[in-house]
Coordinates of C-alpha atoms in Angstrom, one line a residue:
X1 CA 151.6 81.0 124.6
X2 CA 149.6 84.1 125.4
X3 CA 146.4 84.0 127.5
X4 CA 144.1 87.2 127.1
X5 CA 141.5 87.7 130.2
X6 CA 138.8 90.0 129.6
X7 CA 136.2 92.0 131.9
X8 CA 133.5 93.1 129.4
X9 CA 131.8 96.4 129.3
X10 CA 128.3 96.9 130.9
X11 CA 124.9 98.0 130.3
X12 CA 123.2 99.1 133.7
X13 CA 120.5 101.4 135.0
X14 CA 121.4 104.7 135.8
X15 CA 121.1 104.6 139.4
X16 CA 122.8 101.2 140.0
X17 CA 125.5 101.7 137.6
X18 CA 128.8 99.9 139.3
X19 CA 131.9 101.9 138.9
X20 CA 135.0 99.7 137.9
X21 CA 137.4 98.0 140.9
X22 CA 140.1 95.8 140.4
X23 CA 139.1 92.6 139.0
X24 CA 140.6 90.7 141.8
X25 CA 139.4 87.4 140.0
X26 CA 141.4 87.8 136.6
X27 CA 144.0 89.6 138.5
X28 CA 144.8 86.4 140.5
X29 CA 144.1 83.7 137.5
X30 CA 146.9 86.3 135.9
X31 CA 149.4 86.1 138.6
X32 CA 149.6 82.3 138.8
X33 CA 149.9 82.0 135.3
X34 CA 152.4 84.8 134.8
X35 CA 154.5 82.9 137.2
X36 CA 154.6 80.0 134.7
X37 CA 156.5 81.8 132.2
X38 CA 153.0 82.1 130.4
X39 CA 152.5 85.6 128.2
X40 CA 149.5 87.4 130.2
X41 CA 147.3 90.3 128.9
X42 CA 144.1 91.6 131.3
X43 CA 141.5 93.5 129.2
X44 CA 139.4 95.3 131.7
X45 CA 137.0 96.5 129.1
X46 CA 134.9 98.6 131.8
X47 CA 137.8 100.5 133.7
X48 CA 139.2 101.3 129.8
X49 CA 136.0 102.8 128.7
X50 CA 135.1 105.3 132.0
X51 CA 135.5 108.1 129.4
X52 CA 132.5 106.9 127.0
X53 CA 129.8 106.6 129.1
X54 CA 126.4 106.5 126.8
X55 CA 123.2 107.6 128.1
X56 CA 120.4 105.0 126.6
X57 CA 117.2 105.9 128.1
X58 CA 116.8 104.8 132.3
X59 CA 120.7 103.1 131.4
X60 CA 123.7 103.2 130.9
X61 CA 126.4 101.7 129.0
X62 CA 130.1 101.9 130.4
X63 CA 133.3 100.8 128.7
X64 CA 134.6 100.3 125.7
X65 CA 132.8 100.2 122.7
X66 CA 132.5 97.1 121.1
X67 CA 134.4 98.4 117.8
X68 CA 137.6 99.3 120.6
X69 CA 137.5 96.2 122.1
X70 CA 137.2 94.5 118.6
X71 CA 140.4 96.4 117.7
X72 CA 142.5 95.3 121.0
X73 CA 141.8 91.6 121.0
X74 CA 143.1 92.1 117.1
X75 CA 145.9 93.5 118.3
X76 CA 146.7 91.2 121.1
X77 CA 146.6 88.1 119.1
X78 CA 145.9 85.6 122.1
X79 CA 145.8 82.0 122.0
X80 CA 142.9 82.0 124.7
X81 CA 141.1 84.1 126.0
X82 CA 138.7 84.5 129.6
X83 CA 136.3 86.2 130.0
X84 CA 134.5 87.3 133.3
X85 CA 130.8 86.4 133.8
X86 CA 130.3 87.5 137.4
X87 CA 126.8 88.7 137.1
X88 CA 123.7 87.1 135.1
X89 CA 122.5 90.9 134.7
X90 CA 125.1 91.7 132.5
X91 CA 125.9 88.1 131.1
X92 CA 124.4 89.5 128.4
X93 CA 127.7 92.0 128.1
X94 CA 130.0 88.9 128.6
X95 CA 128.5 87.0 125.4
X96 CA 129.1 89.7 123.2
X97 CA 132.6 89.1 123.8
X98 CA 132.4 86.0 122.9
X99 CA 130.7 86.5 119.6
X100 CA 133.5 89.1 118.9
X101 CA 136.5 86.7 119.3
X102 CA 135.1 84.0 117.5
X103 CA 134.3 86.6 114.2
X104 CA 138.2 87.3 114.8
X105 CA 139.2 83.7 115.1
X106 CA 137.0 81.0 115.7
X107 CA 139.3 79.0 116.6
X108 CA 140.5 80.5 119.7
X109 CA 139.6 78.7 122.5
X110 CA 136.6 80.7 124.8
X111 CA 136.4 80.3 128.7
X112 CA 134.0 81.8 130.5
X113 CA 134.3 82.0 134.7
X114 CA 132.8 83.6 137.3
X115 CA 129.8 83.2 139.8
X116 CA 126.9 83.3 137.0
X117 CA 128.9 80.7 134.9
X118 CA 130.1 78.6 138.0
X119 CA 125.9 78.4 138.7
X120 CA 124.3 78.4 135.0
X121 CA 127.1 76.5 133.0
X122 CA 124.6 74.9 131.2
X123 CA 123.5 78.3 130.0
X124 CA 126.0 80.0 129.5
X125 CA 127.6 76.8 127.2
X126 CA 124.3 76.6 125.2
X127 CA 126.1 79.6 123.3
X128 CA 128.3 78.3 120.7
X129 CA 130.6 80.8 121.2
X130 CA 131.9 79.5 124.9
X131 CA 133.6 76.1 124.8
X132 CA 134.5 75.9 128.5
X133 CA 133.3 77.0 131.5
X134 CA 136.2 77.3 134.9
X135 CA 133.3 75.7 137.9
X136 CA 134.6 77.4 141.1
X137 CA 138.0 78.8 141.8
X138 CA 139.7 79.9 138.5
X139 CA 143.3 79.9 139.3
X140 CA 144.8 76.1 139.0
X141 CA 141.8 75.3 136.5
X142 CA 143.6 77.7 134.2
X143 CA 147.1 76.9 134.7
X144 CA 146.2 73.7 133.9
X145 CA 144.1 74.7 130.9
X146 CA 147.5 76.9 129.6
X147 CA 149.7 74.0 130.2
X148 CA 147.3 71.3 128.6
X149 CA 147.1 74.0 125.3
X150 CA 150.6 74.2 125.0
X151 CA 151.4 70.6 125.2
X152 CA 148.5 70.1 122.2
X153 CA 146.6 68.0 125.2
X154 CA 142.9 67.4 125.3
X155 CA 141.6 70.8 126.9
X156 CA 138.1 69.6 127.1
X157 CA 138.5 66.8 130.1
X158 CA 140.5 69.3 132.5
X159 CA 139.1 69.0 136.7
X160 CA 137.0 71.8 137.1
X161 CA 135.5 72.5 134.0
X162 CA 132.2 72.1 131.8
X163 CA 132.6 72.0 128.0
X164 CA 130.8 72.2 124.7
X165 CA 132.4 70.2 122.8
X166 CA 130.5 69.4 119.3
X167 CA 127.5 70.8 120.5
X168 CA 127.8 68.2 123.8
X169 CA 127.7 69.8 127.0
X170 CA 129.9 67.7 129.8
X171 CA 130.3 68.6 133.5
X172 CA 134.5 67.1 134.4
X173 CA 135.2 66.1 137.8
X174 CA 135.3 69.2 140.5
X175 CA 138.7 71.0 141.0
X176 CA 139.8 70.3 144.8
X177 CA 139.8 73.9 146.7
X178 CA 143.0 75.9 147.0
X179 CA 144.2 74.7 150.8
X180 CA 147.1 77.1 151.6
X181 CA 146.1 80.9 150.1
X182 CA 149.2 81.9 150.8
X183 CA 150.9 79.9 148.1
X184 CA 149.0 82.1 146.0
X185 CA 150.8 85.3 144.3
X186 CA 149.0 88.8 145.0
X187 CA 146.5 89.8 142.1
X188 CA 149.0 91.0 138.6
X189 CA 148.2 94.9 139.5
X190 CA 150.6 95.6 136.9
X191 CA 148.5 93.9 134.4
X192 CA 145.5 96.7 135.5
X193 CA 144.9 100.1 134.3
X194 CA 145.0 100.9 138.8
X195 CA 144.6 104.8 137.5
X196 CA 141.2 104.1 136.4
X197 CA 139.8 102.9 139.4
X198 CA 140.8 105.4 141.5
X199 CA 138.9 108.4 139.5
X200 CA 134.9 108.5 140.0
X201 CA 133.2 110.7 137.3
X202 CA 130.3 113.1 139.8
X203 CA 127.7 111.4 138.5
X204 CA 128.7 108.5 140.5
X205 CA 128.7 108.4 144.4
X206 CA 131.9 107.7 146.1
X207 CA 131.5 106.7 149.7
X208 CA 135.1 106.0 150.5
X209 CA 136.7 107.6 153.2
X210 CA 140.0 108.6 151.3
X211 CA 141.4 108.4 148.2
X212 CA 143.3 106.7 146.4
X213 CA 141.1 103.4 147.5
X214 CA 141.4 99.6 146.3
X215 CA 140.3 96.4 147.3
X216 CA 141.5 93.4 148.5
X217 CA 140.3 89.6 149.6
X218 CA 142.0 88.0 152.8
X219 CA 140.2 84.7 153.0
X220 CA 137.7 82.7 151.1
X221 CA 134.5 80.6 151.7
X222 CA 131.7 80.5 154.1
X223 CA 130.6 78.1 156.6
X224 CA 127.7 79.4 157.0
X225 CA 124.1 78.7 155.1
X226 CA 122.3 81.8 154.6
X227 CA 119.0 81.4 152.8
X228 CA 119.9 84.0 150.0
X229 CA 123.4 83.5 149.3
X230 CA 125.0 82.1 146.5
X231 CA 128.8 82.4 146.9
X232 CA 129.2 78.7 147.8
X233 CA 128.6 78.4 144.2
X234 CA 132.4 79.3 144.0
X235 CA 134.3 79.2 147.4
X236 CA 132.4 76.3 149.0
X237 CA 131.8 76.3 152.7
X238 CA 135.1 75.8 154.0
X239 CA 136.4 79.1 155.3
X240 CA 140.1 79.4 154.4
X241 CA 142.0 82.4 154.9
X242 CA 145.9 83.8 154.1
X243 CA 148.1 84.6 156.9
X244 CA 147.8 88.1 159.1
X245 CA 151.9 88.5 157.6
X246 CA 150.7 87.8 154.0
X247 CA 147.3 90.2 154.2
X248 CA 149.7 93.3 156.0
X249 CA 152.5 92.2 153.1
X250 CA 150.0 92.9 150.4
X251 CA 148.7 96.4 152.0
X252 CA 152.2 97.7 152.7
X253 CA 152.6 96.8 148.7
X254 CA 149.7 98.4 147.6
X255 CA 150.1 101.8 149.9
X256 CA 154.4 102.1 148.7
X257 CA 153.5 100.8 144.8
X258 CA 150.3 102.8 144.3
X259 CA 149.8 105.4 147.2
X260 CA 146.6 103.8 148.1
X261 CA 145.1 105.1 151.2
X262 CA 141.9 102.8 151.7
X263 CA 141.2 99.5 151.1
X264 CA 137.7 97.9 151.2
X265 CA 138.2 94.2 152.5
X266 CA 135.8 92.2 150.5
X267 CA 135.6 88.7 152.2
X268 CA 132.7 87.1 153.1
X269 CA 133.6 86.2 156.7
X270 CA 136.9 88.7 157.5
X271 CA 135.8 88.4 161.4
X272 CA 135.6 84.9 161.2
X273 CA 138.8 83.5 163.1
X274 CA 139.3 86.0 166.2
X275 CA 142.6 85.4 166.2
X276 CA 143.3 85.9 163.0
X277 CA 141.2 89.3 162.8
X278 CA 143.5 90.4 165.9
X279 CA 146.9 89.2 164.2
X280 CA 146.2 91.6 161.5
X281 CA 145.2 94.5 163.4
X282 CA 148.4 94.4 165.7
X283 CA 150.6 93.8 162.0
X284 CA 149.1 96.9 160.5
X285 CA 149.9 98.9 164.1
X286 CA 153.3 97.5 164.5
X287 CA 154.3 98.6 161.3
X288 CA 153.0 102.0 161.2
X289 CA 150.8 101.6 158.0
X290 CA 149.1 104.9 157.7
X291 CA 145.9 103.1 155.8
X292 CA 141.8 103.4 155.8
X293 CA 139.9 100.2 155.8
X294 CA 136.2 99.3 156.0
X295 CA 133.9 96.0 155.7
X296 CA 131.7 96.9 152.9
X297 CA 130.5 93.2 152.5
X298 CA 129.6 93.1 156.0
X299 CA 130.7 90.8 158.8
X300 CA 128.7 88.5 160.9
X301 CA 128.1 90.5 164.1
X302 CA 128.2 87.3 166.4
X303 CA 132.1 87.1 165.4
X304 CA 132.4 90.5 166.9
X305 CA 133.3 92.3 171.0
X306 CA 134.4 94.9 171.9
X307 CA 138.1 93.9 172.1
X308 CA 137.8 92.9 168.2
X309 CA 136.1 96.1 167.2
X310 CA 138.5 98.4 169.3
X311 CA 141.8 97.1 167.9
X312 CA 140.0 97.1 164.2
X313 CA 139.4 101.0 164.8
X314 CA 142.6 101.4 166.3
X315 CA 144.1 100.0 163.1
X316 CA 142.6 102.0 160.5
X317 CA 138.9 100.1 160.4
X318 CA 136.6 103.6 160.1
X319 CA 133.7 102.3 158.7
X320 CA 132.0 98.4 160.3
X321 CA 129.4 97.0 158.1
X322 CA 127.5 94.3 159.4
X323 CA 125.0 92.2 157.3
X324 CA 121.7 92.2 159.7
X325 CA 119.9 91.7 157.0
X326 CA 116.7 91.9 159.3
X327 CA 114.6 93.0 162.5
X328 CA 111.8 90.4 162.5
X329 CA 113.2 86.9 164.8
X330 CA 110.6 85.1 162.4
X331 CA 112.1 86.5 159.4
X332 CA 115.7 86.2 160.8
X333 CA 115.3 82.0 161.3
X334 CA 114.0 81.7 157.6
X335 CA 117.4 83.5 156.6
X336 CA 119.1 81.3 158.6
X337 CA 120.8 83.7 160.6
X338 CA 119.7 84.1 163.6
X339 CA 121.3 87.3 164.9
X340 CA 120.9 88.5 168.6
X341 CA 119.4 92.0 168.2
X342 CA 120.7 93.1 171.3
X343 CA 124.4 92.2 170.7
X344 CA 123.9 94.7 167.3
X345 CA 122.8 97.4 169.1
X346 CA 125.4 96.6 171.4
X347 CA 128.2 96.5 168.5
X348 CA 126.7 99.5 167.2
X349 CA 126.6 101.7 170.6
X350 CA 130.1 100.6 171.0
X351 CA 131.4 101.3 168.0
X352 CA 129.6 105.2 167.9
X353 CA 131.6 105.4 171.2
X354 CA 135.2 105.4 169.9
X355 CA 134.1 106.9 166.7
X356 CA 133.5 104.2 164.3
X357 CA 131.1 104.9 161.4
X358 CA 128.3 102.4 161.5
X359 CA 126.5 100.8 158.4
X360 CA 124.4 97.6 158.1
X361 CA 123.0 95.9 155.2
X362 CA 118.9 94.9 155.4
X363 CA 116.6 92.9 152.9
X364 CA 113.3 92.9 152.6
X365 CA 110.3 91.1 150.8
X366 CA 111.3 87.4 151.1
X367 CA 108.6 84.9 150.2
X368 CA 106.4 84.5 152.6
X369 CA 107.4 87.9 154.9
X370 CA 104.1 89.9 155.7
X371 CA 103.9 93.7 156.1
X372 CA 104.1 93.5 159.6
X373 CA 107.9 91.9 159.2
X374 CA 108.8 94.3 156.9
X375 CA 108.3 97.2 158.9
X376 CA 110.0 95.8 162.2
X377 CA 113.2 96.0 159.9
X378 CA 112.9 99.2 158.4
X379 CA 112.0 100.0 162.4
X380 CA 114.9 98.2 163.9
X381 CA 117.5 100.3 161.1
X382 CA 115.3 103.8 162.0
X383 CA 115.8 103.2 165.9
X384 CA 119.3 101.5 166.1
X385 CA 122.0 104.0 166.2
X386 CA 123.1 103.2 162.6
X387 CA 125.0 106.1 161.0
X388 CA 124.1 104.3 157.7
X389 CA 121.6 101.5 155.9
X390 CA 121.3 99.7 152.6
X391 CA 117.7 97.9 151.9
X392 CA 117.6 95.2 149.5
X393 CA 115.0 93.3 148.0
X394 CA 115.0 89.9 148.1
X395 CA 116.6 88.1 144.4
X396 CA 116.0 84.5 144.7
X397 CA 119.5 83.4 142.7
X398 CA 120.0 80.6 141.8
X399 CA 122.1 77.9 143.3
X400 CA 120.3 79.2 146.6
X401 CA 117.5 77.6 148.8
X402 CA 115.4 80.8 148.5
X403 CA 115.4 79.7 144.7
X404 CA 114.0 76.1 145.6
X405 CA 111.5 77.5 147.4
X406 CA 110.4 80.3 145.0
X407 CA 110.7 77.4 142.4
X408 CA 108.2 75.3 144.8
X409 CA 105.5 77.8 145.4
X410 CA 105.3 78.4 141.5
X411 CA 107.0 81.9 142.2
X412 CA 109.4 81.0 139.1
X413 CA 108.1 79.2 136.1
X414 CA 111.3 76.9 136.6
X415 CA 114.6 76.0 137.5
X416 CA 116.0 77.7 134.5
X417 CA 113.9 81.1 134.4
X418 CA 116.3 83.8 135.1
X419 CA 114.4 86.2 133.5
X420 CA 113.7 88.2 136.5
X421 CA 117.4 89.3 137.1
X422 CA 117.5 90.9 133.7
X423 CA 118.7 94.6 134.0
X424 CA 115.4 95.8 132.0
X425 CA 112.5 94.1 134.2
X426 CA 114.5 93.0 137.4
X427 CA 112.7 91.5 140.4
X428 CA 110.0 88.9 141.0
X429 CA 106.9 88.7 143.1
X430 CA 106.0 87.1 146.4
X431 CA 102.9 85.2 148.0
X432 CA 102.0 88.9 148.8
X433 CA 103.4 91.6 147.3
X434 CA 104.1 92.6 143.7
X435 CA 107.6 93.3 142.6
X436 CA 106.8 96.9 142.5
X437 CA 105.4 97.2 145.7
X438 CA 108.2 95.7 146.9
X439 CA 110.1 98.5 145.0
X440 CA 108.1 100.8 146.9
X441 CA 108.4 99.7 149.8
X442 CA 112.1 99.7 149.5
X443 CA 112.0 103.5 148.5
X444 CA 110.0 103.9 152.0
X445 CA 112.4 102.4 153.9
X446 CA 115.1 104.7 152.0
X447 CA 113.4 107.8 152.4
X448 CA 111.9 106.9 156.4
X449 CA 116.0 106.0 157.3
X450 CA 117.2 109.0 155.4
X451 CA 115.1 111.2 157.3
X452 CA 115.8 110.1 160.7
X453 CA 119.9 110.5 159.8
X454 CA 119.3 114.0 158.4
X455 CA 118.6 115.0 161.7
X456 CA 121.0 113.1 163.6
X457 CA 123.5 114.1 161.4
X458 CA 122.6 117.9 162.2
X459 CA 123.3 117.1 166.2
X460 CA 126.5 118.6 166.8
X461 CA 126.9 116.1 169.7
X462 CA 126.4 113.6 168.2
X463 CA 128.9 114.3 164.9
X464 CA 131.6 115.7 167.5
X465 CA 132.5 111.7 168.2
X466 CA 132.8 111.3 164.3
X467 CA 134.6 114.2 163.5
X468 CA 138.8 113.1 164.5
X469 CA 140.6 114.5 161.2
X470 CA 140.0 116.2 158.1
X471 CA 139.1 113.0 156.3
X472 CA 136.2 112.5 159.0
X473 CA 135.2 116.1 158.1
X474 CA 134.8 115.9 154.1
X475 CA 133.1 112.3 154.7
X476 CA 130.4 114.2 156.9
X477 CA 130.0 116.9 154.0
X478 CA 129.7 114.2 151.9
X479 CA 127.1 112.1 152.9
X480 CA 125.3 115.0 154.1
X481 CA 125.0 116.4 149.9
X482 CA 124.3 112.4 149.5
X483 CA 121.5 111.9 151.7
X484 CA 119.6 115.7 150.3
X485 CA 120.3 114.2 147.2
X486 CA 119.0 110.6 147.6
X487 CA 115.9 112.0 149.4
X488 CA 115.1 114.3 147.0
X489 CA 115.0 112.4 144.3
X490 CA 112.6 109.6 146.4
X491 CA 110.3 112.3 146.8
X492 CA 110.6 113.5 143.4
X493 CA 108.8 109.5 142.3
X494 CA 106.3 109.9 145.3
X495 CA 106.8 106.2 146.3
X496 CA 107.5 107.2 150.2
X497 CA 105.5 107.6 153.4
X498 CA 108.5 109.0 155.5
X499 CA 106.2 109.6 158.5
X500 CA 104.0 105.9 158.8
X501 CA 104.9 102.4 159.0
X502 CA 104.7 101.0 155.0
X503 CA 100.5 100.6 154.4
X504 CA 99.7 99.8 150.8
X505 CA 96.6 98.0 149.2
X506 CA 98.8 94.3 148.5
X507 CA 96.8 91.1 148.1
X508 CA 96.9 89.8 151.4
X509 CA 99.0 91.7 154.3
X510 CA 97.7 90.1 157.0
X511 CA 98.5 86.7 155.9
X512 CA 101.5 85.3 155.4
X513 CA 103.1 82.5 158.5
X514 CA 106.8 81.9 158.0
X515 CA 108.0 78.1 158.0
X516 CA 110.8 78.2 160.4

């Protein structure tokens, strides 16, 4: 009985084009059932296509071409096959698939998993080509869906799943959460083409510290409620996490198997359990692990001191990401956040101290924000002592309360519409701005935070903390070409006012009270 899991290739604009990682989520799903004597394949259809990348207009297309993948499902014969659908963007990307196994054999059973199918199942089954859907965590749903296969069972009534079965769709009973993560096998590496990911073509931007770099998960789950987020959607709000011996176990494995000298950790809530956070620290230190690590999904800064943050450096942590997500109070109790400004700019000062590279993540343009709210972010970033910023704008996903309420002031035409996170027209307005002032906006904020860091960066006392090693060297050099780079090409659109505060003609900036 062989299982073949698949991670299609993608179309994506040019300058948001992901570059392939580890699929953590088929690598696990492999593990497990590798264990139970099932035959495993992992078809990571992106990471085997990085040398035919195909210009098409503002996108791109990465991976294998569909003839190629065509070829290798042929070839591997399986008697199942999974395939990712992480993102509705590129869902698109993942059905395709699907309409290429069933012209092979259409009797091989489909199963589609991931966030975007764990949210839309009903979509995603309304194609004829997917006849199950894995709701949540993958791993024991698809055990259970090998075992059930093999033993000629009834496949369509397995926990955890939806189904199409004659043209029926059926939600099953939920899958109970995974309790102990350490009875979990690390992700079936071996079942990976690891070289790929570790080799960015130039036309990319690679922000990692050191190479070779992976990535890795340590807990899963959120207890949180953010307004915006829609990862309950597969871990649930229980935060559960694998032991500090089992995380350290699984980074002295990847740094002896595969010489990998960074890992980006990215859980949701790493910080979470103090303890914890501190177990793993002292593990890496005891043993001697001569490793890179950094945050990039960002921690919650109220789990953070300076104890935490000192023995994170001391351990290898270089870069701290922390998801502030913004500078108005109004805006941050919509969120749901609630973060205490002055303990980030605490966190931050701290962490410029010892030498920690500093990076926070910021959104802007929720429904009812005003322009006034807007810039006190893009302010708070500018005069914080951030070495680095990302600005989003606001994507109502589904699943989320900031969907309910976009649905509720008529901001989406319905529960369904999904139409503004396609790749060729993303982004949706608000009860004042337009999606592309928004877009604007968010190239201000770019270009005004770029700016400011140019100089900084030029201020030998302030670099002289930064710089402890060669590696701390080349990443100056780097972001230095990347910042010249990213703010001349903002200029090049002329959709920045680097020296104001954002002022646009919009439909009504003065207006715009927050329920809180």
């Amino acid at each position: 009985m062989k299982a073949l899991l698949i991670y299609p290739p993608i179309r994506a604009y040019l300058s948001d084009t992901p570059w392939p990682d580890p699929p953590l989520g088929l690598g696990y799903i492999g593990a497990v059932i590798e264990n139970e004597g099932f035959e495993v394949e992992i078809l990571d259809a992106l990471a085997l296509g990085t040398d035919n990348v195909q210009k098409e207009g503002e996108f791109l297309r990465v991976g294998l071409s569909w003839e190629d993948l065509k070829k290798r499902v042929s070839k591997s014969s399986p008697d199942i096959v999974g395939i990712t659908a992480a993102y509705t963007a590129y869902a698109s990307d993942s059905h395709n698939c699907a309409k290429i196994i069933k012209e092979i054999n259409p009797d091989i059973p489909v199963v589609f998993g991931g966030a975007h199918t764990s949210i839309l199942y009903s979509q995603v089954l309304s194609d004829p080509n997917v006849d199950i859907a894995v709701l949540g965590e993958g791993e024991m749903t698809y055990l259970e869906l090998m075992k059930t296969l093999k033993a000629n069972g009834d496949i369509y009534s397995i926990d955890g799943t939806a189904v199409n079965k004659n043209s029926i769709i059926t939600k099953n009973a939920p899958r109970p959460f995974i309790e102990e993560l350490d009875s979990i096998p690390f992700p079936a590496r071996h079942l990976l083409p690891m070289e790929n990911y570790f080799h960015k073509p130039s036309f990319l931007r690679d922000y990692s510290m050191r190479k070779p770099r992976t990535n890795m998960i340590t807990s899963r789950g959120c207890p949180f409620d953010c307004v915006f987020c829609s990862i309950h959607s597969v871990w649930g709000y229980k935060w559960r996490w694998r032991s500090a011996k089992n995380v350290v176990d699984e980074i002295e494995l990847l740094i002896n198997k595969y010489k990998v000298r960074e890992i980006a950790f990215l859980d949701d809530n790493i910080t979470l359990n103090k303890k914890r956070m501190i177990e793993i620290c002292d593990e890496i230190i005891e043993r001697k692990l001569d490793i890179k690590w950094c945050t990039p999904n960002g921690v919650m800064v109220r789990t953070l001191d300076q104890e935490v943050v000192g023995l994170m450096n001391k351990s290898g942590c270089w870069k701290l990401t922390l998801g502030i997500e913004s500078g108005s109070p109004e805006t941050q109790k919509f969120i749901g956040k609630k973060i205490d400004a002055d303990q980030c700019r605490k966190i931050i000062e701290f962490c410029n101290k010892i030498g920690m590279w500093t990076h926070a993540t910021f959104i802007i343009g929720f429904p009812y924000e005003t322009l006034d709210s807007i810039n006190q972010t893009i302010n708070f970033a500018i005069n914080s002592e951030l070495d680095l910023a990302n600005f989003y704008v606001a994507t109502p996903y589904p699943a989320t309360k900031l969907h309910e309420i976009y649905v509720k002031e008529k901001l989406l035409e319905s529960d369904s519409d999904t139409s503004y996170l396609s790749i060729n027209l993303p982004g949706t307005d608000t009860k004042y701005f337009s999606k592309k002032e928004l877009k604007q906006m968010q190239s201000t904020a770019y270009s005004k935070f770029i700016s400011s860091r140019m100089k900084r960066f030029l201020n030998p006392m302030r670099i002289e903390k930064k710089l402890r090693s060669f590696d701390d060297l080349q990443f100056v050099m780097k972001m230095l070409k990347t910042a010249v780079e990213t703010r001349f090409a903002i200029g090049k659109h002329g959709s920045f006012s680097p020296h104001k505060n954002i002022s646009m003609d919009t439909k009504h900036p003065e207006k715009g009270k927050i329920p809180v």
